[in-house]
PDB file of C-alpha atoms in Angstrom:
ATOM      1  CA  UNK A   1       3.451 -90.938 204.902  1.00  0.00           C
ATOM      2  CA  UNK A   2       1.612 -90.408 201.206  1.00  0.00           C
ATOM      3  CA  UNK A   3      -0.535 -87.038 202.656  1.00  0.00           C
ATOM      4  CA  UNK A   4       2.556 -85.756 204.199  1.00  0.00           C
ATOM      5  CA  UNK A   5       4.440 -85.579 200.784  1.00  0.00           C
ATOM      6  CA  UNK A   6       1.649 -83.815 199.711  1.00  0.00           C
ATOM      7  CA  UNK A   7       1.351 -81.371 202.613  1.00  0.00           C
ATOM      8  CA  UNK A   8       5.188 -80.523 201.248  1.00  0.00           C
ATOM      9  CA  UNK A   9       4.170 -80.063 198.066  1.00  0.00           C
ATOM     10  CA  UNK A  10       1.208 -77.451 199.014  1.00  0.00           C
ATOM     11  CA  UNK A  11       3.431 -75.844 201.888  1.00  0.00           C
ATOM     12  CA  UNK A  12       6.612 -75.331 199.701  1.00  0.00           C
ATOM     13  CA  UNK A  13       5.174 -74.287 196.658  1.00  0.00           C
ATOM     14  CA  UNK A  14       8.248 -73.467 195.243  1.00  0.00           C
ATOM     15  CA  UNK A  15      10.100 -71.788 198.037  1.00  0.00           C
ATOM     16  CA  UNK A  16      12.150 -72.342 200.957  1.00  0.00           C
ATOM     17  CA  UNK A  17      11.303 -70.927 204.817  1.00  0.00           C
ATOM     18  CA  UNK A  18      12.629 -68.689 206.521  1.00  0.00           C
ATOM     19  CA  UNK A  19      15.849 -67.097 205.971  1.00  0.00           C
ATOM     20  CA  UNK A  20      17.726 -67.741 202.785  1.00  0.00           C
ATOM     21  CA  UNK A  21      15.952 -70.915 202.827  1.00  0.00           C
ATOM     22  CA  UNK A  22      18.056 -72.387 205.862  1.00  0.00           C
ATOM     23  CA  UNK A  23      14.634 -73.629 207.487  1.00  0.00           C
ATOM     24  CA  UNK A  24      12.248 -75.933 207.889  1.00  0.00           C
ATOM     25  CA  UNK A  25       9.012 -76.316 207.099  1.00  0.00           C
ATOM     26  CA  UNK A  26       6.474 -77.872 209.373  1.00  0.00           C
ATOM     27  CA  UNK A  27       5.399 -80.408 207.032  1.00  0.00           C
ATOM     28  CA  UNK A  28       8.816 -82.001 206.769  1.00  0.00           C
ATOM     29  CA  UNK A  29       9.545 -82.829 210.197  1.00  0.00           C
ATOM     30  CA  UNK A  30       6.414 -84.317 210.418  1.00  0.00           C
ATOM     31  CA  UNK A  31       8.016 -86.326 207.459  1.00  0.00           C
ATOM     32  CA  UNK A  32      10.869 -86.471 209.469  1.00  0.00           C
ATOM     33  CA  UNK A  33       8.784 -87.358 212.901  1.00  0.00           C
ATOM     34  CA  UNK A  34       7.097 -90.352 210.176  1.00  0.00           C
ATOM     35  CA  UNK A  35      10.636 -92.023 209.267  1.00  0.00           C
ATOM     36  CA  UNK A  36      11.390 -92.151 213.131  1.00  0.00           C
ATOM     37  CA  UNK A  37       8.102 -94.164 213.887  1.00  0.00           C
ATOM     38  CA  UNK A  38       8.252 -96.558 211.628  1.00  0.00           C
ATOM     39  CA  UNK A  39      11.743 -96.832 212.093  1.00  0.00           C
ATOM     40  CA  UNK A  40      11.308 -97.607 215.755  1.00  0.00           C
ATOM     41  CA  UNK A  41       8.099 -99.858 214.537  1.00  0.00           C
ATOM     42  CA  UNK A  42      11.220-102.163 212.490  1.00  0.00           C
ATOM     43  CA  UNK A  43      13.714-102.542 215.326  1.00  0.00           C
ATOM     44  CA  UNK A  44      10.836-103.646 218.037  1.00  0.00           C
ATOM     45  CA  UNK A  45       9.712-106.334 215.235  1.00  0.00           C
ATOM     46  CA  UNK A  46      13.447-107.311 214.673  1.00  0.00           C
ATOM     47  CA  UNK A  47      13.770-108.065 218.577  1.00  0.00           C
ATOM     48  CA  UNK A  48      10.291-109.603 218.589  1.00  0.00           C
ATOM     49  CA  UNK A  49      11.040-112.064 215.675  1.00  0.00           C
ATOM     50  CA  UNK A  50      15.047-112.786 217.682  1.00  0.00           C
ATOM     51  CA  UNK A  51      13.094-112.835 220.957  1.00  0.00           C
ATOM     52  CA  UNK A  52      10.851-115.958 219.751  1.00  0.00           C
ATOM     53  CA  UNK A  53      14.147-117.569 217.852  1.00  0.00           C
ATOM     54  CA  UNK A  54      15.147-117.938 221.622  1.00  0.00           C
ATOM     55  CA  UNK A  55      12.211-118.781 223.115  1.00  0.00           C
ATOM     56  CA  UNK A  56      11.622-121.526 220.415  1.00  0.00           C
ATOM     57  CA  UNK A  57      15.188-122.527 220.542  1.00  0.00           C
ATOM     58  CA  UNK A  58      14.738-122.892 224.239  1.00  0.00           C
ATOM     59  CA  UNK A  59      11.523-124.974 223.997  1.00  0.00           C
ATOM     60  CA  UNK A  60      13.764-127.157 220.948  1.00  0.00           C
ATOM     61  CA  UNK A  61      16.480-127.727 223.981  1.00  0.00           C
ATOM     62  CA  UNK A  62      14.012-129.383 226.881  1.00  0.00           C
ATOM     63  CA  UNK A  63      12.460-130.740 224.295  1.00  0.00           C
ATOM     64  CA  UNK A  64       8.726-129.342 223.900  1.00  0.00           C
ATOM     65  CA  UNK A  65       6.292-129.920 220.974  1.00  0.00           C
ATOM     66  CA  UNK A  66       4.525-126.948 219.891  1.00  0.00           C
ATOM     67  CA  UNK A  67       0.791-127.223 218.257  1.00  0.00           C
ATOM     68  CA  UNK A  68      -0.321-123.779 216.421  1.00  0.00           C
ATOM     69  CA  UNK A  69      -4.549-122.523 215.701  1.00  0.00           C
ATOM     70  CA  UNK A  70      -5.308-120.446 212.696  1.00  0.00           C
ATOM     71  CA  UNK A  71      -7.827-119.866 211.100  1.00  0.00           C
ATOM     72  CA  UNK A  72      -9.806-117.041 209.661  1.00  0.00           C
ATOM     73  CA  UNK A  73     -11.090-114.170 211.841  1.00  0.00           C
ATOM     74  CA  UNK A  74     -13.928-115.494 213.558  1.00  0.00           C
ATOM     75  CA  UNK A  75     -13.571-119.374 213.257  1.00  0.00           C
ATOM     76  CA  UNK A  76     -13.686-119.714 217.015  1.00  0.00           C
ATOM     77  CA  UNK A  77     -10.110-120.281 217.200  1.00  0.00           C
ATOM     78  CA  UNK A  78      -9.922-118.974 220.544  1.00  0.00           C
ATOM     79  CA  UNK A  79     -13.425-120.617 222.295  1.00  0.00           C
ATOM     80  CA  UNK A  80     -11.145-124.295 220.941  1.00  0.00           C
ATOM     81  CA  UNK A  81      -8.114-122.249 222.672  1.00  0.00           C
ATOM     82  CA  UNK A  82      -9.517-121.761 226.128  1.00  0.00           C
ATOM     83  CA  UNK A  83     -11.469-125.201 226.147  1.00  0.00           C
ATOM     84  CA  UNK A  84      -8.384-126.413 225.640  1.00  0.00           C
ATOM     85  CA  UNK A  85      -5.686-124.730 227.700  1.00  0.00           C
ATOM     86  CA  UNK A  86      -9.437-123.972 230.151  1.00  0.00           C
ATOM     87  CA  UNK A  87      -7.606-120.541 229.642  1.00  0.00           C
ATOM     88  CA  UNK A  88     -10.773-116.625 229.741  1.00  0.00           C
ATOM     89  CA  UNK A  89      -9.112-114.991 226.558  1.00  0.00           C
ATOM     90  CA  UNK A  90     -11.667-113.115 225.169  1.00  0.00           C
ATOM     91  CA  UNK A  91     -13.885-114.096 222.509  1.00  0.00           C
ATOM     92  CA  UNK A  92     -15.728-112.250 220.233  1.00  0.00           C
ATOM     93  CA  UNK A  93     -16.678-111.561 216.492  1.00  0.00           C
ATOM     94  CA  UNK A  94     -14.948-108.516 215.831  1.00  0.00           C
ATOM     95  CA  UNK A  95     -11.884-108.710 214.191  1.00  0.00           C
ATOM     96  CA  UNK A  96      -8.899-108.365 215.536  1.00  0.00           C
ATOM     97  CA  UNK A  97     -10.331-109.723 219.461  1.00  0.00           C
ATOM     98  CA  UNK A  98      -6.981-111.514 219.208  1.00  0.00           C
ATOM     99  CA  UNK A  99      -3.239-109.254 217.834  1.00  0.00           C
ATOM    100  CA  UNK A 100      -0.579-111.091 218.810  1.00  0.00           C
ATOM    101  CA  UNK A 101       0.362-114.735 219.474  1.00  0.00           C
ATOM    102  CA  UNK A 102      -0.637-116.329 223.296  1.00  0.00           C
ATOM    103  CA  UNK A 103       1.060-120.062 224.106  1.00  0.00           C
ATOM    104  CA  UNK A 104      -0.286-122.614 227.243  1.00  0.00           C
ATOM    105  CA  UNK A 105       1.073-126.227 228.280  1.00  0.00           C
ATOM    106  CA  UNK A 106      -1.439-128.643 227.815  1.00  0.00           C
ATOM    107  CA  UNK A 107      -1.092-132.207 228.879  1.00  0.00           C
ATOM    108  CA  UNK A 108      -1.952-134.835 226.094  1.00  0.00           C
ATOM    109  CA  UNK A 109      -1.581-138.274 226.609  1.00  0.00           C
ATOM    110  CA  UNK A 110       0.280-137.125 229.998  1.00  0.00           C
ATOM    111  CA  UNK A 111       3.422-135.143 228.462  1.00  0.00           C
ATOM    112  CA  UNK A 112       3.365-131.716 227.826  1.00  0.00           C
ATOM    113  CA  UNK A 113       2.787-129.441 224.556  1.00  0.00           C
ATOM    114  CA  UNK A 114       2.845-126.103 224.137  1.00  0.00           C
ATOM    115  CA  UNK A 115      -0.300-124.586 222.328  1.00  0.00           C
ATOM    116  CA  UNK A 116      -0.636-121.471 220.695  1.00  0.00           C
ATOM    117  CA  UNK A 117      -3.751-118.897 219.751  1.00  0.00           C
ATOM    118  CA  UNK A 118      -1.993-116.824 216.468  1.00  0.00           C
ATOM    119  CA  UNK A 119      -4.019-114.111 214.931  1.00  0.00           C
ATOM    120  CA  UNK A 120      -6.733-115.182 212.700  1.00  0.00           C
ATOM    121  CA  UNK A 121      -6.400-114.381 209.320  1.00  0.00           C
ATOM    122  CA  UNK A 122      -7.871-111.889 206.847  1.00  0.00           C
ATOM    123  CA  UNK A 123      -8.507-111.691 202.816  1.00  0.00           C
ATOM    124  CA  UNK A 124      -7.212-108.508 201.504  1.00  0.00           C
ATOM    125  CA  UNK A 125      -4.698-107.539 204.727  1.00  0.00           C
ATOM    126  CA  UNK A 126      -3.700-104.358 203.488  1.00  0.00           C
ATOM    127  CA  UNK A 127       0.047-103.242 202.864  1.00  0.00           C
ATOM    128  CA  UNK A 128       0.888-101.749 206.064  1.00  0.00           C
ATOM    129  CA  UNK A 129      -0.719-104.774 207.469  1.00  0.00           C
ATOM    130  CA  UNK A 130       1.504-107.423 206.024  1.00  0.00           C
ATOM    131  CA  UNK A 131       5.158-106.955 207.872  1.00  0.00           C
ATOM    132  CA  UNK A 132       3.529-107.013 210.924  1.00  0.00           C
ATOM    133  CA  UNK A 133       0.808-109.813 210.793  1.00  0.00           C
ATOM    134  CA  UNK A 134       3.510-112.135 209.645  1.00  0.00           C
ATOM    135  CA  UNK A 135       5.767-112.001 212.008  1.00  0.00           C
ATOM    136  CA  UNK A 136       3.176-112.750 214.499  1.00  0.00           C
ATOM    137  CA  UNK A 137       1.544-115.721 212.567  1.00  0.00           C
ATOM    138  CA  UNK A 138       5.366-117.273 212.167  1.00  0.00           C
ATOM    139  CA  UNK A 139       5.251-119.545 214.745  1.00  0.00           C
ATOM    140  CA  UNK A 140       3.414-121.338 212.420  1.00  0.00           C
ATOM    141  CA  UNK A 141       5.518-122.427 210.273  1.00  0.00           C
ATOM    142  CA  UNK A 142       7.863-124.319 213.137  1.00  0.00           C
ATOM    143  CA  UNK A 143       5.679-126.278 214.608  1.00  0.00           C
ATOM    144  CA  UNK A 144       4.985-129.455 214.835  1.00  0.00           C
ATOM    145  CA  UNK A 145       0.941-130.020 214.691  1.00  0.00           C
ATOM    146  CA  UNK A 146      -1.502-126.327 212.615  1.00  0.00           C
ATOM    147  CA  UNK A 147      -4.862-126.371 212.801  1.00  0.00           C
ATOM    148  CA  UNK A 148      -6.672-124.849 210.656  1.00  0.00           C
ATOM    149  CA  UNK A 149     -10.404-123.541 212.671  1.00  0.00           C
ATOM    150  CA  UNK A 150     -12.556-123.489 209.907  1.00  0.00           C
ATOM    151  CA  UNK A 151     -15.694-122.445 210.947  1.00  0.00           C
ATOM    152  CA  UNK A 152     -18.137-124.463 208.527  1.00  0.00           C
ATOM    153  CA  UNK A 153     -21.787-123.002 209.296  1.00  0.00           C
ATOM    154  CA  UNK A 154     -20.746-120.565 207.138  1.00  0.00           C
ATOM    155  CA  UNK A 155     -22.076-120.261 203.086  1.00  0.00           C
ATOM    156  CA  UNK A 156     -20.519-121.864 200.810  1.00  0.00           C
ATOM    157  CA  UNK A 157     -19.072-118.450 200.002  1.00  0.00           C
ATOM    158  CA  UNK A 158     -18.294-117.665 202.582  1.00  0.00           C
ATOM    159  CA  UNK A 159     -16.749-120.861 203.175  1.00  0.00           C
ATOM    160  CA  UNK A 160     -14.741-120.993 200.200  1.00  0.00           C
ATOM    161  CA  UNK A 161     -13.335-117.321 199.774  1.00  0.00           C
ATOM    162  CA  UNK A 162     -12.340-117.217 203.576  1.00  0.00           C
ATOM    163  CA  UNK A 163     -10.488-121.288 203.005  1.00  0.00           C
ATOM    164  CA  UNK A 164      -8.822-119.780 200.445  1.00  0.00           C
ATOM    165  CA  UNK A 165      -7.264-117.099 202.175  1.00  0.00           C
ATOM    166  CA  UNK A 166      -6.206-119.485 204.236  1.00  0.00           C
ATOM    167  CA  UNK A 167      -4.356-121.524 202.499  1.00  0.00           C
ATOM    168  CA  UNK A 168      -3.061-118.649 200.472  1.00  0.00           C
ATOM    169  CA  UNK A 169      -1.668-117.145 203.740  1.00  0.00           C
ATOM    170  CA  UNK A 170      -0.294-119.974 205.194  1.00  0.00           C
ATOM    171  CA  UNK A 171       1.767-121.205 201.709  1.00  0.00           C
ATOM    172  CA  UNK A 172       3.122-117.545 202.040  1.00  0.00           C
ATOM    173  CA  UNK A 173       4.008-118.291 205.608  1.00  0.00           C
ATOM    174  CA  UNK A 174       5.878-121.172 204.301  1.00  0.00           C
ATOM    175  CA  UNK A 175       4.014-123.768 206.819  1.00  0.00           C
ATOM    176  CA  UNK A 176       3.928-128.523 205.114  1.00  0.00           C
ATOM    177  CA  UNK A 177       0.830-128.614 204.187  1.00  0.00           C
ATOM    178  CA  UNK A 178       2.140-132.526 206.027  1.00  0.00           C
ATOM    179  CA  UNK A 179       1.160-130.831 209.353  1.00  0.00           C
ATOM    180  CA  UNK A 180      -1.767-129.655 209.395  1.00  0.00           C
ATOM    181  CA  UNK A 181      -4.643-130.687 210.371  1.00  0.00           C
ATOM    182  CA  UNK A 182      -8.679-128.668 209.935  1.00  0.00           C
ATOM    183  CA  UNK A 183     -11.224-128.803 212.430  1.00  0.00           C
ATOM    184  CA  UNK A 184     -14.884-127.752 211.158  1.00  0.00           C
ATOM    185  CA  UNK A 185     -15.336-125.658 213.859  1.00  0.00           C
ATOM    186  CA  UNK A 186     -19.367-124.599 215.390  1.00  0.00           C
ATOM    187  CA  UNK A 187     -20.521-128.317 213.935  1.00  0.00           C
ATOM    188  CA  UNK A 188     -23.649-128.335 216.642  1.00  0.00           C
ATOM    189  CA  UNK A 189     -24.505-125.658 214.352  1.00  0.00           C
ATOM    190  CA  UNK A 190     -25.137-127.854 211.079  1.00  0.00           C
ATOM    191  CA  UNK A 191     -26.598-131.826 209.496  1.00  0.00           C
ATOM    192  CA  UNK A 192     -24.065-134.119 209.441  1.00  0.00           C
ATOM    193  CA  UNK A 193     -24.257-134.074 205.978  1.00  0.00           C
ATOM    194  CA  UNK A 194     -24.029-130.642 205.411  1.00  0.00           C
ATOM    195  CA  UNK A 195     -20.951-130.815 206.443  1.00  0.00           C
ATOM    196  CA  UNK A 196     -19.327-133.768 204.515  1.00  0.00           C
ATOM    197  CA  UNK A 197     -21.273-131.775 201.884  1.00  0.00           C
ATOM    198  CA  UNK A 198     -19.304-128.975 202.458  1.00  0.00           C
ATOM    199  CA  UNK A 199     -15.913-130.804 203.378  1.00  0.00           C
ATOM    200  CA  UNK A 200     -15.718-132.219 199.954  1.00  0.00           C
ATOM    201  CA  UNK A 201     -16.389-128.876 198.798  1.00  0.00           C
ATOM    202  CA  UNK A 202     -13.491-127.614 200.341  1.00  0.00           C
ATOM    203  CA  UNK A 203     -11.587-130.316 198.275  1.00  0.00           C
ATOM    204  CA  UNK A 204     -10.873-132.505 201.955  1.00  0.00           C
ATOM    205  CA  UNK A 205     -12.916-135.478 200.884  1.00  0.00           C
ATOM    206  CA  UNK A 206      -9.798-137.423 200.072  1.00  0.00           C
ATOM    207  CA  UNK A 207      -8.215-136.044 203.751  1.00  0.00           C
ATOM    208  CA  UNK A 208      -8.155-138.005 206.333  1.00  0.00           C
ATOM    209  CA  UNK A 209      -6.836-134.581 208.511  1.00  0.00           C
ATOM    210  CA  UNK A 210     -10.041-133.427 209.698  1.00  0.00           C
ATOM    211  CA  UNK A 211     -12.588-133.660 212.084  1.00  0.00           C
ATOM    212  CA  UNK A 212     -15.802-132.044 212.940  1.00  0.00           C
ATOM    213  CA  UNK A 213     -15.358-130.531 216.125  1.00  0.00           C
ATOM    214  CA  UNK A 214     -17.641-127.780 218.755  1.00  0.00           C
ATOM    215  CA  UNK A 215     -15.601-125.891 220.943  1.00  0.00           C
ATOM    216  CA  UNK A 216     -19.053-124.865 222.328  1.00  0.00           C
ATOM    217  CA  UNK A 217     -20.586-128.366 223.146  1.00  0.00           C
ATOM    218  CA  UNK A 218     -16.792-130.042 223.161  1.00  0.00           C
ATOM    219  CA  UNK A 219     -18.055-132.567 220.075  1.00  0.00           C
ATOM    220  CA  UNK A 220     -15.111-134.580 218.858  1.00  0.00           C
ATOM    221  CA  UNK A 221     -12.923-132.641 220.987  1.00  0.00           C
ATOM    222  CA  UNK A 222     -11.396-135.900 221.724  1.00  0.00           C
ATOM    223  CA  UNK A 223     -10.763-137.052 218.997  1.00  0.00           C
ATOM    224  CA  UNK A 224      -9.083-134.398 217.376  1.00  0.00           C
ATOM    225  CA  UNK A 225      -6.590-134.860 220.455  1.00  0.00           C
ATOM    226  CA  UNK A 226      -6.090-138.420 219.504  1.00  0.00           C
ATOM    227  CA  UNK A 227      -5.096-137.566 216.137  1.00  0.00           C
ATOM    228  CA  UNK A 228      -2.439-134.194 217.707  1.00  0.00           C
ATOM    229  CA  UNK A 229      -1.062-137.093 219.442  1.00  0.00           C
ATOM    230  CA  UNK A 230      -0.508-139.355 216.966  1.00  0.00           C
ATOM    231  CA  UNK A 231       1.173-136.452 214.363  1.00  0.00           C
ATOM    232  CA  UNK A 232       3.284-135.223 216.942  1.00  0.00           C
ATOM    233  CA  UNK A 233       4.915-138.872 217.752  1.00  0.00           C
ATOM    234  CA  UNK A 234       5.444-139.147 213.814  1.00  0.00           C
ATOM    235  CA  UNK A 235       6.434-135.747 213.276  1.00  0.00           C
ATOM    236  CA  UNK A 236      10.183-133.918 213.556  1.00  0.00           C
ATOM    237  CA  UNK A 237      11.704-130.838 214.441  1.00  0.00           C
ATOM    238  CA  UNK A 238      11.594-128.363 212.567  1.00  0.00           C
ATOM    239  CA  UNK A 239      15.123-127.929 210.959  1.00  0.00           C
ATOM    240  CA  UNK A 240      15.158-125.050 208.521  1.00  0.00           C
ATOM    241  CA  UNK A 241      17.240-127.124 205.427  1.00  0.00           C
ATOM    242  CA  UNK A 242      20.896-125.087 203.588  1.00  0.00           C
ATOM    243  CA  UNK A 243      20.829-124.995 200.021  1.00  0.00           C
ATOM    244  CA  UNK A 244      23.681-127.289 198.509  1.00  0.00           C
ATOM    245  CA  UNK A 245      26.133-125.794 196.424  1.00  0.00           C
ATOM    246  CA  UNK A 246      24.402-127.120 192.205  1.00  0.00           C
ATOM    247  CA  UNK A 247      27.978-128.987 191.398  1.00  0.00           C
ATOM    248  CA  UNK A 248      29.351-128.139 187.639  1.00  0.00           C
ATOM    249  CA  UNK A 249      31.114-130.769 187.095  1.00  0.00           C
ATOM    250  CA  UNK A 250      28.472-133.480 185.908  1.00  0.00           C
ATOM    251  CA  UNK A 251      27.673-130.261 183.085  1.00  0.00           C
ATOM    252  CA  UNK A 252      31.282-131.080 181.405  1.00  0.00           C
ATOM    253  CA  UNK A 253      30.800-135.361 181.623  1.00  0.00           C
ATOM    254  CA  UNK A 254      29.626-135.367 178.189  1.00  0.00           C
TER     255      UNK A 254
END
């Protein structure tokens, strides 16, 4: 849009196209086309959000609970998703391999549970992509359990940057911290001592909801399923809180 506006400014230079200035410059038509496309995309995003809300309501009525995988891009979310569901989704270290939320049903202790693979977080997300990403990631807010997948094989500097970026995104999405499990993935590439050191570095030392796992060797995957099962029995379904009106009478009691 900024390029189109500059093109219009350079094209006009105080003049008007056509006889008596009743025409339209090509650049004006280009800007109108951009505005129409933006309006169309916003309409599709709103429609998609309504559809997801209907799906959530349908799942709530039949009593299905949801787990969501989250985390920085290339942390191994899709690999873990494929392992738990038996799917063959594309796995790649490249950015945006997963662009939309995929949901499948799994059994945990013979109970049907839905698990969703979401878009990976990235730091300094461009402003024009924020709205689209947040509409895709809103499923995290309504999930009963959120598994934040962390690539523990990264250096301390990368680990800290990606972890802070993930927590910031989760906070912006208003995700409850009590329903988060931290899965330190790729533990087969790191020694146990280094895993403990990195967990303490991230401030997870006193948090009981972190488990080192490997989506390749399946190490500790049964343990994380056990923790998920325990949390699902404790958590309550998400209910949107309606703010209460302030009681002004108490301010005048004195």
